[in-house]
Coordinates of C-alpha atoms in Angstrom, one line a residue:
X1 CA 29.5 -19.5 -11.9
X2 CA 29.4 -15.6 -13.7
X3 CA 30.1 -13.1 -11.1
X4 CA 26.3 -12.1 -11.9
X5 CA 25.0 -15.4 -10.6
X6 CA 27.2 -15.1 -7.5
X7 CA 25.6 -11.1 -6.9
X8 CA 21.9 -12.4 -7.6
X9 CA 22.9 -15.3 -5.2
X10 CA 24.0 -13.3 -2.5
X11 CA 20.6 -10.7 -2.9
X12 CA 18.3 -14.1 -2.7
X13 CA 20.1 -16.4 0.1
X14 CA 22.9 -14.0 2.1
X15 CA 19.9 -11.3 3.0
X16 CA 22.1 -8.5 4.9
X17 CA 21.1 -6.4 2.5
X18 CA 19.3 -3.6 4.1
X19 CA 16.7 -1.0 2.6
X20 CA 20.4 1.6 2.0
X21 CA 22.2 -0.8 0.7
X22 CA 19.9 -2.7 -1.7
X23 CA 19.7 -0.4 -5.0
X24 CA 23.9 -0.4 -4.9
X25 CA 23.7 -4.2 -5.0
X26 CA 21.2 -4.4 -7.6
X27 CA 23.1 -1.8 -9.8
X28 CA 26.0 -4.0 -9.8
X29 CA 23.6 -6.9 -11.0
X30 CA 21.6 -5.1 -13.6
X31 CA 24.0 -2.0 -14.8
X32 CA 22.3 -0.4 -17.8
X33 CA 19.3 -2.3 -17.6
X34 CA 16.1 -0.1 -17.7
X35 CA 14.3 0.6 -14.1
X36 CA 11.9 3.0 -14.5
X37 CA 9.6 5.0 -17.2
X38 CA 7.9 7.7 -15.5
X39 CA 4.7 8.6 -17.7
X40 CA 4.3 11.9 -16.6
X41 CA 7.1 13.4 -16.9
X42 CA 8.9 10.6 -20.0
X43 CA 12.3 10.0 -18.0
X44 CA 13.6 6.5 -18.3
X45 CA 16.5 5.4 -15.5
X46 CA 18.9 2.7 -15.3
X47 CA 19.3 0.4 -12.6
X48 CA 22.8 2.4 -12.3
X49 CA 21.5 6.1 -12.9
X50 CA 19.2 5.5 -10.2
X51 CA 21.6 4.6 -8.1
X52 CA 24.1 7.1 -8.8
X53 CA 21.1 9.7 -8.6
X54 CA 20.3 7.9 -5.2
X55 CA 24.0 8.3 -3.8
X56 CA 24.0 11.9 -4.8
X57 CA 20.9 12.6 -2.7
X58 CA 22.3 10.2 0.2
X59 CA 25.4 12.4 0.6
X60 CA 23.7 15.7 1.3
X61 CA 20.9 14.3 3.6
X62 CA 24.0 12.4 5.6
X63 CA 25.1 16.0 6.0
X64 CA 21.8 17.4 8.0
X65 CA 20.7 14.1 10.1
X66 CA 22.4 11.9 12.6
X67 CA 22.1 8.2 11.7
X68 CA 18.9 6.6 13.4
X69 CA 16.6 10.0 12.7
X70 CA 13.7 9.9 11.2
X71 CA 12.4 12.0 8.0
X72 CA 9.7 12.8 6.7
X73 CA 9.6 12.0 2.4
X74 CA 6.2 14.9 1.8
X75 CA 7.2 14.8 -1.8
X76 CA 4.9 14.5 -4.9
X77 CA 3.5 10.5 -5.6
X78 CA 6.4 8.8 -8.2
X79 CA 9.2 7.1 -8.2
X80 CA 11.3 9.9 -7.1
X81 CA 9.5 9.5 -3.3
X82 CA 10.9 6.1 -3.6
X83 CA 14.5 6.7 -4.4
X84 CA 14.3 10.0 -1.7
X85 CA 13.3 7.2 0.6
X86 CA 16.1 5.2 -0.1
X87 CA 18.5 7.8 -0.3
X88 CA 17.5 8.5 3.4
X89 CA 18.2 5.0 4.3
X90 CA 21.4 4.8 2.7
X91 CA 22.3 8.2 4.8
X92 CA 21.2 5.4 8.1
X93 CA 18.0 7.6 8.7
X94 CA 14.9 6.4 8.6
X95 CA 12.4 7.4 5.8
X96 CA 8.5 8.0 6.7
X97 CA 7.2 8.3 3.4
X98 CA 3.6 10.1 3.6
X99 CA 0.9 10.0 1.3
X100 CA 0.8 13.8 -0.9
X101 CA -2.8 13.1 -0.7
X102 CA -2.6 14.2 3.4
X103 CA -3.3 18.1 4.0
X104 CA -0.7 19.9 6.1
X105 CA -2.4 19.3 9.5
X106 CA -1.9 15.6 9.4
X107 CA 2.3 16.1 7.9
X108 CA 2.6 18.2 10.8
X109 CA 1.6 15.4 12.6
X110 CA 3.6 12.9 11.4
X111 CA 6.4 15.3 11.7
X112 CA 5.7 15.8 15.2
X113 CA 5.2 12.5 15.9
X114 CA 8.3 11.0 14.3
X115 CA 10.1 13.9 16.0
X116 CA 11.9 14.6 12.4
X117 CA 13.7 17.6 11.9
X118 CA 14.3 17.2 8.2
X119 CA 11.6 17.1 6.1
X120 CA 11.8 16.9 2.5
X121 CA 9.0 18.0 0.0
X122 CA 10.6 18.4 -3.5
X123 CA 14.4 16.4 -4.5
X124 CA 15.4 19.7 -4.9
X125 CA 15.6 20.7 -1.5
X126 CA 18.3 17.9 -0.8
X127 CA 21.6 19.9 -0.1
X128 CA 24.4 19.0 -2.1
X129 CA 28.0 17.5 0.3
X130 CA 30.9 17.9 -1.0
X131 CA 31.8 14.6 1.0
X132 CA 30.6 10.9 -1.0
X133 CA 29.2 8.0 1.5
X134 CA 29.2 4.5 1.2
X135 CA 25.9 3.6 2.4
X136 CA 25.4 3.0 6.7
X137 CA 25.8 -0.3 7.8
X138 CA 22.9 -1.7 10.0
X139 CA 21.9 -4.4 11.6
X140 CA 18.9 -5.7 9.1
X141 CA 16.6 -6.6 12.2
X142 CA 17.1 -2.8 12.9
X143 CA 14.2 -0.6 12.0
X144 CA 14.6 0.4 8.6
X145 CA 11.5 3.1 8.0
X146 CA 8.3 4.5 9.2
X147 CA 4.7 4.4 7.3
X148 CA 2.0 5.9 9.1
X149 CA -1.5 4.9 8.7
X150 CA -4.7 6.4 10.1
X151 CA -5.1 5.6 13.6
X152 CA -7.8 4.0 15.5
X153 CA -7.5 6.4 17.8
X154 CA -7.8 9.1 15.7
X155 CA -4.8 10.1 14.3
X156 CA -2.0 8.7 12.1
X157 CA 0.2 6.2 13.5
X158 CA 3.8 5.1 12.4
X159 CA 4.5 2.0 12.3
X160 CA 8.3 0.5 12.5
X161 CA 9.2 -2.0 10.2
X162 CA 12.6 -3.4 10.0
X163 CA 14.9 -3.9 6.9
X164 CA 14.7 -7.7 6.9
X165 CA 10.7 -7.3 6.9
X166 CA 11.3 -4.7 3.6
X167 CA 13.9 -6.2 2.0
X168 CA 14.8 -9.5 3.4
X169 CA 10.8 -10.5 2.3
X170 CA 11.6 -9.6 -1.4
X171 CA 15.2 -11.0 -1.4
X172 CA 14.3 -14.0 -3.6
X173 CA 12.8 -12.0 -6.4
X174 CA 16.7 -12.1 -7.3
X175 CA 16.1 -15.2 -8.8
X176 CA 13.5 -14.1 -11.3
X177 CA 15.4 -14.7 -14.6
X178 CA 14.4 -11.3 -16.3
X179 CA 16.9 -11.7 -19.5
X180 CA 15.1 -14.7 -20.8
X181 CA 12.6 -12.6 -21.6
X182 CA 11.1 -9.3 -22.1
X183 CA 8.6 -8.2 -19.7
X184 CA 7.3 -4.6 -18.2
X185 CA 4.6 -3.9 -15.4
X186 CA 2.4 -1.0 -15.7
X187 CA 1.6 0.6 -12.5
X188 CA 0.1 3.8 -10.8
X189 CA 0.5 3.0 -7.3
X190 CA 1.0 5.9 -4.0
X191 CA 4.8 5.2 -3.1
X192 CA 3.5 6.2 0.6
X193 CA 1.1 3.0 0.8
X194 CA 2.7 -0.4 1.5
X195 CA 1.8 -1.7 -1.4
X196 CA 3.5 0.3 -3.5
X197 CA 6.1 0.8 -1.6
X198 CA 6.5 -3.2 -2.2
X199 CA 5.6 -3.8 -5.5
X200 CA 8.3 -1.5 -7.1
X201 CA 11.2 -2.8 -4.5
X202 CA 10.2 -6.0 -5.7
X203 CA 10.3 -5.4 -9.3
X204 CA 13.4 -3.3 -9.0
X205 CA 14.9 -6.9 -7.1
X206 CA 13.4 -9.1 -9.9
X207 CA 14.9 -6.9 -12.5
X208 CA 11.8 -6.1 -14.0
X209 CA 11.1 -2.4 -15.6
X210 CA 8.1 -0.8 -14.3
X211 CA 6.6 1.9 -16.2
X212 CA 5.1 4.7 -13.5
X213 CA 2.4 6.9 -13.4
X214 CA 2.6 9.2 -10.8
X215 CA -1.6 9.4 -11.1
X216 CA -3.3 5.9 -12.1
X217 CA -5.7 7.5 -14.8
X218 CA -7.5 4.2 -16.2
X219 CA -7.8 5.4 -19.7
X220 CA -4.2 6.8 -20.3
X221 CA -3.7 3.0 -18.1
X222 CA -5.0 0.9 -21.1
X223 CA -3.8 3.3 -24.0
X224 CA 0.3 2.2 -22.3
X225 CA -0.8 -1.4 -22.3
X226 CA -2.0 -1.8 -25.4
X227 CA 0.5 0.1 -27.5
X228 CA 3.8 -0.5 -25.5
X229 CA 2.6 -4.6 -25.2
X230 CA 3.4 -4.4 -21.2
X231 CA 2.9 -7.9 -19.8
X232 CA 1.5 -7.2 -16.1
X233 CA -0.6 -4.7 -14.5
X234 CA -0.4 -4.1 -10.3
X235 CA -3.2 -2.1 -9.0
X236 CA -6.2 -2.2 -6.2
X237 CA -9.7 -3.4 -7.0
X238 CA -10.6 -0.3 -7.5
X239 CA -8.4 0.5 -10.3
X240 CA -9.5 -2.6 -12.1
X241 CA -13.2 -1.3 -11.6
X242 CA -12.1 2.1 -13.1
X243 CA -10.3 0.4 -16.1
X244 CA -13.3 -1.6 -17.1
X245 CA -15.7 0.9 -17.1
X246 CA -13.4 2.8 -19.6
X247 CA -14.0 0.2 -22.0
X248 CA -10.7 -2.2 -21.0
X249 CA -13.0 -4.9 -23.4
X250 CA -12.2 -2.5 -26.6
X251 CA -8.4 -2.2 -26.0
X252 CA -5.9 -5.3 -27.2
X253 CA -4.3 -6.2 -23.6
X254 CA -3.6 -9.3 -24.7
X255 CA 0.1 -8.7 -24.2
X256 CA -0.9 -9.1 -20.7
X257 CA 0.1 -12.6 -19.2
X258 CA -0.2 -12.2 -15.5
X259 CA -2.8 -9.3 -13.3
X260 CA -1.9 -8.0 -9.8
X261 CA -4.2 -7.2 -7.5
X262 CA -3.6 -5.9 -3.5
X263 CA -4.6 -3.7 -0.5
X264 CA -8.6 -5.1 -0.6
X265 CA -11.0 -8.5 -1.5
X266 CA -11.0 -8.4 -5.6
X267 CA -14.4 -9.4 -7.0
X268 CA -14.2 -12.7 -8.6
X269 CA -15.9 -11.7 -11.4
X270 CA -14.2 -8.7 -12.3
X271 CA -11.1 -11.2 -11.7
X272 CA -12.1 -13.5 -14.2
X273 CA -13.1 -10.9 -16.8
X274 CA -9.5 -9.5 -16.7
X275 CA -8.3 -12.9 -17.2
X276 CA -10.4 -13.2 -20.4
X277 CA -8.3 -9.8 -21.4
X278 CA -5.0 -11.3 -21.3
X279 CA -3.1 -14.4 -22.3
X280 CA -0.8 -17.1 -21.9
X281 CA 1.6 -16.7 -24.8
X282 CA 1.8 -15.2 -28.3
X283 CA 3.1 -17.6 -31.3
X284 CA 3.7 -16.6 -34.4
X285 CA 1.0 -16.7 -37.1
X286 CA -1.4 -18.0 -34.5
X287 CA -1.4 -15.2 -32.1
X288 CA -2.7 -14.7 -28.6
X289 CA -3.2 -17.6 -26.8
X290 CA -5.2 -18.6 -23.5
X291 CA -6.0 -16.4 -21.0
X292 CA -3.6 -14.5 -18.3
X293 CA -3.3 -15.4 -14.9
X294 CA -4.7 -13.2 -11.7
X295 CA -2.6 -12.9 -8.7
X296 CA -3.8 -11.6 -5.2
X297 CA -2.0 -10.7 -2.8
X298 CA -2.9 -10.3 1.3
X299 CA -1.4 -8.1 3.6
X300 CA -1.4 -4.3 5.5
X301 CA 1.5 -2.0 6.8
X302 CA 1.8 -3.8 9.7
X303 CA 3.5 -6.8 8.0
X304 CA 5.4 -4.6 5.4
X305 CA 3.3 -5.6 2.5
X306 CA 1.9 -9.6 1.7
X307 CA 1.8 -12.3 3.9
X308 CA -0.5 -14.2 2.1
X309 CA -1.1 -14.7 -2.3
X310 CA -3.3 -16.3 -4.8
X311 CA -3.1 -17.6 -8.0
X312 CA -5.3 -18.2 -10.5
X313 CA -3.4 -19.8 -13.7
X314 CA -5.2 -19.3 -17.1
X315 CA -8.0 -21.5 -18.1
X316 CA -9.0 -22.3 -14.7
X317 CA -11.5 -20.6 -12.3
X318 CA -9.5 -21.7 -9.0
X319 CA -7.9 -19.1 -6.8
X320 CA -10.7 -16.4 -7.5
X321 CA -13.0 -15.0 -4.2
X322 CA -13.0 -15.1 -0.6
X323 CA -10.0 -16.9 -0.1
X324 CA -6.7 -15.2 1.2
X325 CA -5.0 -17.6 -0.6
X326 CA -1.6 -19.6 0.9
X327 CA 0.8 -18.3 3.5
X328 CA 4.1 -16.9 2.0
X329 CA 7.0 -18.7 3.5
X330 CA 8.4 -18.0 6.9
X331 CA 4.7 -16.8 8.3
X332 CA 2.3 -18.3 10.5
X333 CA -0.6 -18.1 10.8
X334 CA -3.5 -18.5 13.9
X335 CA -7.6 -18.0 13.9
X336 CA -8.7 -17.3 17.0
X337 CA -12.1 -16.6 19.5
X338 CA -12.3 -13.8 21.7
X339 CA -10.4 -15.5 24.4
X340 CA -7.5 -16.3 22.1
X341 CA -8.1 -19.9 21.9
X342 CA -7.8 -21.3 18.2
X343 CA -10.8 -22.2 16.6
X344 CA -12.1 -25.3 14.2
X345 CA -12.3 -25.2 10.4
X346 CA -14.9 -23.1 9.1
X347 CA -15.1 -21.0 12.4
X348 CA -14.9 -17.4 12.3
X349 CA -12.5 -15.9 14.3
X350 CA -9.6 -13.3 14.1
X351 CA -6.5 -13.3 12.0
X352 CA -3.3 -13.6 13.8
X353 CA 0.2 -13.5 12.5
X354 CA 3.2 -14.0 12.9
X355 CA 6.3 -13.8 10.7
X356 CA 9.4 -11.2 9.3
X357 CA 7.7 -8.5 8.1
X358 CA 5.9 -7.7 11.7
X359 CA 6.4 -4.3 12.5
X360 CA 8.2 -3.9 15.4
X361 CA 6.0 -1.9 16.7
X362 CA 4.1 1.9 16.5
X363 CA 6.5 4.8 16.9
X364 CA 6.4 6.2 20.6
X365 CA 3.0 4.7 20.9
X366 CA 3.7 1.6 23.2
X367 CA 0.1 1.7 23.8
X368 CA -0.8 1.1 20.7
X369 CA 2.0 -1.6 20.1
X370 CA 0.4 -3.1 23.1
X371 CA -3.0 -3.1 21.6
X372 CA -1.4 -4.7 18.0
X373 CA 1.0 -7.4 19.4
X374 CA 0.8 -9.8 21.8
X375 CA 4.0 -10.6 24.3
X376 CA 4.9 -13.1 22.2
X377 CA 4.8 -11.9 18.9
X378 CA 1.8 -12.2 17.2
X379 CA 0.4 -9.6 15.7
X380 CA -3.8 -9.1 15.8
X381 CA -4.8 -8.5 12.5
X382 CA -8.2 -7.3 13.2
X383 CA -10.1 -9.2 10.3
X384 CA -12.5 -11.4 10.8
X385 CA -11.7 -15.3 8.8
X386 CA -12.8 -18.7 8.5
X387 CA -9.6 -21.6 8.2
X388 CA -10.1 -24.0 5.1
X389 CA -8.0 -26.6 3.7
X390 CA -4.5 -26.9 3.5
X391 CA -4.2 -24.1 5.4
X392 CA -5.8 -21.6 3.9
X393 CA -8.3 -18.7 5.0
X394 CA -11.6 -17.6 3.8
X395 CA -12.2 -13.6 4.7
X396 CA -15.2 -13.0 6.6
X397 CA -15.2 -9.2 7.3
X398 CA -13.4 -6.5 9.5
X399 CA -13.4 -6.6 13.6
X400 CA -12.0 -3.1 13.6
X401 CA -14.3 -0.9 12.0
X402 CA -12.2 0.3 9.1
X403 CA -13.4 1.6 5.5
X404 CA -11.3 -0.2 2.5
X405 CA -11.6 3.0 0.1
X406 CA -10.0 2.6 -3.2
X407 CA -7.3 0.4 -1.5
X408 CA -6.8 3.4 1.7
X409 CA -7.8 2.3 4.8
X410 CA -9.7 5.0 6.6
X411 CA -10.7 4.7 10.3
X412 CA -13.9 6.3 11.0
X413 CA -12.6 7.9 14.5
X414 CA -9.9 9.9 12.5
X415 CA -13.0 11.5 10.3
X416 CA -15.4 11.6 13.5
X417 CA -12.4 13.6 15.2
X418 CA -12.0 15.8 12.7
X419 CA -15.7 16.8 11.8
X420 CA -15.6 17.2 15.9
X421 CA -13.5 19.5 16.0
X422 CA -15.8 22.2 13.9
X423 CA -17.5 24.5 16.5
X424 CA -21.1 23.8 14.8
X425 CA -20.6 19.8 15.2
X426 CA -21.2 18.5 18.8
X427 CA -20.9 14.5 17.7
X428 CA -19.9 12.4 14.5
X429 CA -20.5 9.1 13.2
X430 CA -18.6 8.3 10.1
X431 CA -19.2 4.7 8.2
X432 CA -18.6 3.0 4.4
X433 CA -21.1 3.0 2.0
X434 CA -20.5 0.5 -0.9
X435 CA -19.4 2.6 -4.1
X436 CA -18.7 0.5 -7.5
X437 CA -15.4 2.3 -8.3
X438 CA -13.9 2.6 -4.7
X439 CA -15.1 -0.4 -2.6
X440 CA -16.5 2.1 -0.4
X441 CA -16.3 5.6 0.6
X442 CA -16.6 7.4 3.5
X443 CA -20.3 8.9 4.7
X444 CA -20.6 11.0 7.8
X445 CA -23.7 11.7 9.9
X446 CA -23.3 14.9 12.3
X447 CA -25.3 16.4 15.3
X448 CA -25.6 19.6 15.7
X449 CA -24.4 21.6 18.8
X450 CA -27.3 23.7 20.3
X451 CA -26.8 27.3 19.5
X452 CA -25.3 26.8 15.9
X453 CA -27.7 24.3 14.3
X454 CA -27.9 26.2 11.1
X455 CA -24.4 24.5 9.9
X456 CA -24.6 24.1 6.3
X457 CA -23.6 20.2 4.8
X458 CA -21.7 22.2 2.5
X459 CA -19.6 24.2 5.0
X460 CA -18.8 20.3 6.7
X461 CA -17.8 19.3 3.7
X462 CA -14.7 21.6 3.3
X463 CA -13.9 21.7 6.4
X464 CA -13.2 17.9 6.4
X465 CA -11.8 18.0 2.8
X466 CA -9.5 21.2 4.0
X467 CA -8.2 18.9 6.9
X468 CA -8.2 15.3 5.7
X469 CA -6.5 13.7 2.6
X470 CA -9.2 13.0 -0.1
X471 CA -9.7 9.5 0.0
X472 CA -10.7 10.1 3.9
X473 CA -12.7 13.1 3.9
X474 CA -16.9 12.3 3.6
X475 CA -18.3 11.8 0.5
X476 CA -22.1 12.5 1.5
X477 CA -22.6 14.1 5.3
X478 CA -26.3 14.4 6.5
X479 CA -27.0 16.4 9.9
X480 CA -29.5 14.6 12.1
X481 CA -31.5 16.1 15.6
X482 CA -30.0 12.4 17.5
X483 CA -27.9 9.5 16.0
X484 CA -29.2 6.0 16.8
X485 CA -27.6 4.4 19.7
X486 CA -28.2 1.4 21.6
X487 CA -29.4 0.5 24.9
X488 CA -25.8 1.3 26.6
X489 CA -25.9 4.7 24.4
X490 CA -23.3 3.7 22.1
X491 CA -23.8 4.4 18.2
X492 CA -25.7 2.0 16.5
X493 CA -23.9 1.5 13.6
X494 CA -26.2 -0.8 11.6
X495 CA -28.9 1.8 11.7
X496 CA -26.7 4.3 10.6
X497 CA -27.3 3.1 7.0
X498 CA -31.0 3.9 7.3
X499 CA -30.0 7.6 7.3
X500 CA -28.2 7.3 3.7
X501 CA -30.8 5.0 2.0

């Protein structure tokens, strides 16, 4: 057995490798093996100038933190965010990668929060060490980094998750055998969300290039695929929405063998036309053939990115719809009532699991870790299911009243705090509205407080979108004299609908 077997090996089975150690590993395995194209700015790395670049930043950042510190990766969406966050890692800190779309008021949060005192918002405020680190060994059921994710109580919450639920999950990616073949995934995913955060550690594992856009724009998306013959796409529903209303059915993406989909419920329609768009193979003289396969993955930052896939193989309409598809190994999973008592098939009841990638818990909010775990282990999902055969799951809808926007999450108490908080606005009620490219956005209605009634809508508006990172700030706000509430005075949230119709 090569030495390149043993390394891949060791990545798949051993799994001690840890978030800081990981991209050392893999540079021994894949050297001068393409990682990354960035489309915006054209720079191609290695699996071994990444690391090296990686190293560098690890150095200076080991300089300024103690090892077990959080900081906060504010940098511009790419794949710089990613290495940054590595580099942190490596320096045995813990990296809370946030979302550039956030405005300052919520990074000082999450800086205040995490209690980080480095924070780093462009690669080029990493100081340069004269001294050169091997990266910090830690315990892989240590926490590894923090993602923080709008709170149902109104602001944004970290959530811990541990190297063996980042890396360990991905470990037997290793075994992909990327030199049989040529293959490159196209991709335009936030670093800062789970699932990106995911998807290019696991490509990076599997050996597979990734070319990067720092902004998915879904015509530049089908002009790459078509002339640089990629063979997979990863995006959210709402990216395949975008790309087929920009004419995907006049590009060739037949170089296309398998589709990714994450972070919400992909139509099974739009599913199966993308399939149609792809194909199996490509033979000489006879060309494209078949169709490609859809894959759809389940999960949320809690669980440190899928616990649950799909697959639909070419020529066959199976593993398209409600279904959340099987468990990935070493997860379990329970559907249960409002008592916590399991239900039959075909019940609905909540989605509990439990398995490696559980977050350990929310950063200094045992309260909230309370509220999200139970004492032994399982983790309340929050969404609503029905269990099928063979132990699958059929999705039924959200018991937490979250908006799935574009593949964001957005609680409607962090938008109702916000809106609050102008002088004019004396109560808020924010819900989804369905939108065709996003899933749904975010739709506020607002009462007035006494005395300053005249508040423009347009005035609300840029307040919230001054305050709150785009995807969460209201896309339509209407003021109303009452908002509808029930008999116990709470918000009727049904009726609120009637108020956007």
């Amino acid at each position: 057995m090569t030495l390149h077997a043993i390394r891949r090996l060791d990545v798949a089975f051993r799994r001690r490798q840890t978030l800081g150690s990981l991209l050392d590993t893999l540079a021994s395995i894949h050297g001068d093996r393409r990682l990354v194209t960035e489309h915006d700015s054209g720079r191609e790395l290695t699996y071994l100038q990444a690391a090296a670049l990686t190293a560098r930043w690890s150095d200076g950042i080991a300089s300024v933190i103690t090892p077990g510190e959080p900081v906060v990766v504010a940098t511009a969406n790419g794949f710089d965010q990613l290495l940054l966050s590595l580099a942190v890692a490596r320096a045995g800190g813990l990296p809370a990668p946030v979302n550039d779309q956030m405005r300052e008021k919520e990074i000082r949060h999450v800086v205040k929060d995490s209690g980080a005192s480095l924070v780093l918002r462009k690669a080029a405020e990493v100081p340069d060490a004269p001294t050169r680190i091997d990266p910090v060994e830690v315990d892989p059921a240590r926490i590894a980094a923090l993602f923080y994710t709008s709170g149902t109580t109104g602001e944004p919450k970290g959530a811990a998750l541990s190297h063996r639920g980042l890396v360990g999950q991905l470990s037997s990616a290793a075994l992909f055998p990327a030199w049989l073949r040529r293959d490159e995934v196209v991709a335009g995913l936030p670093v800062a969300h789970i699932m990106g955060f995911a998807a290019y550690l696991g490509m990076a594992t599997a050996g597979v290039p990734v070319y990067c856009f720092e902004r998915f724009r879904a015509d530049e998306v089908l002009v790459v695929i078509e002339q640089r013959r990629a063979t997979a796409f990863i995006g959210v529903p709402a990216m395949y929405r975008m790309m087929f209303e920009a004419g995907a059915a006049r590009h060739d993406l037949t170089s296309v063998r398998v589709w990714i989909s994450g972070a919400d419920v992909m139509p099974s329609e739009l599913a199966k036309e993308f399939k149609r768009f792809g194909a199996s193979a490509r033979l000489p003289v006879l060309g494209s053939l078949g169709e490609a396969a859809f894959v759809e993955g389940y999960g949320m930052v809690e669980v440190g990115g899928g616990i649950a896939a799909k697959i639909s193989p070419p020529g066959v309409n199976l593993g398209v719809g409600d279904s959340l598809g099987f468990k990935l190994p070493g997860y379990r999973f329970r559907v249960v009532d409002d008592d916590g008592v399991d239900v039959g098939l075909g019940i609905v009841g909540e989605l509990w699991v439990k398995g490696p990638g559980v977050l350990e818990g929310y950063w200094n909010s045992p309260a909230a870790t309370a509220e999200a775990l139970t004492d032994d282990g399982w983790l309340r999902t929050g969404d609503l299911v029905r269990p099928g055969p063979l132990g699958t799951v059929v999705f039924s809808g959200r018991r937490k009243q979250v908006i799935k926007s574009g593949g964001f999450s957005v609680y409607p108490l962090e938008v109702e705090a916000t809106l609050e908080e102008h002088p004019a606005v004396a109560e808020a009620a924010v819900i989804g509205l369905p939108d065709v490219k996003l899933g749904e956005v975010p739709v506020a209605a607002v009462r007035p407080n006494g005395d300053l009634a005249d508040v423009s809508v347009d005035e609300l508006m840029a307040w919230a979108q001054d305050r709150l990172a785009h995807y969460k700030a209201p896309r339509r706000i209407v003021v109303v004299d009452e908002l509808p509430r029930t008999g116990t005075s709470k918000i009727q949230r049904s009726r609120l609908l009637e108020l956007f119709a």
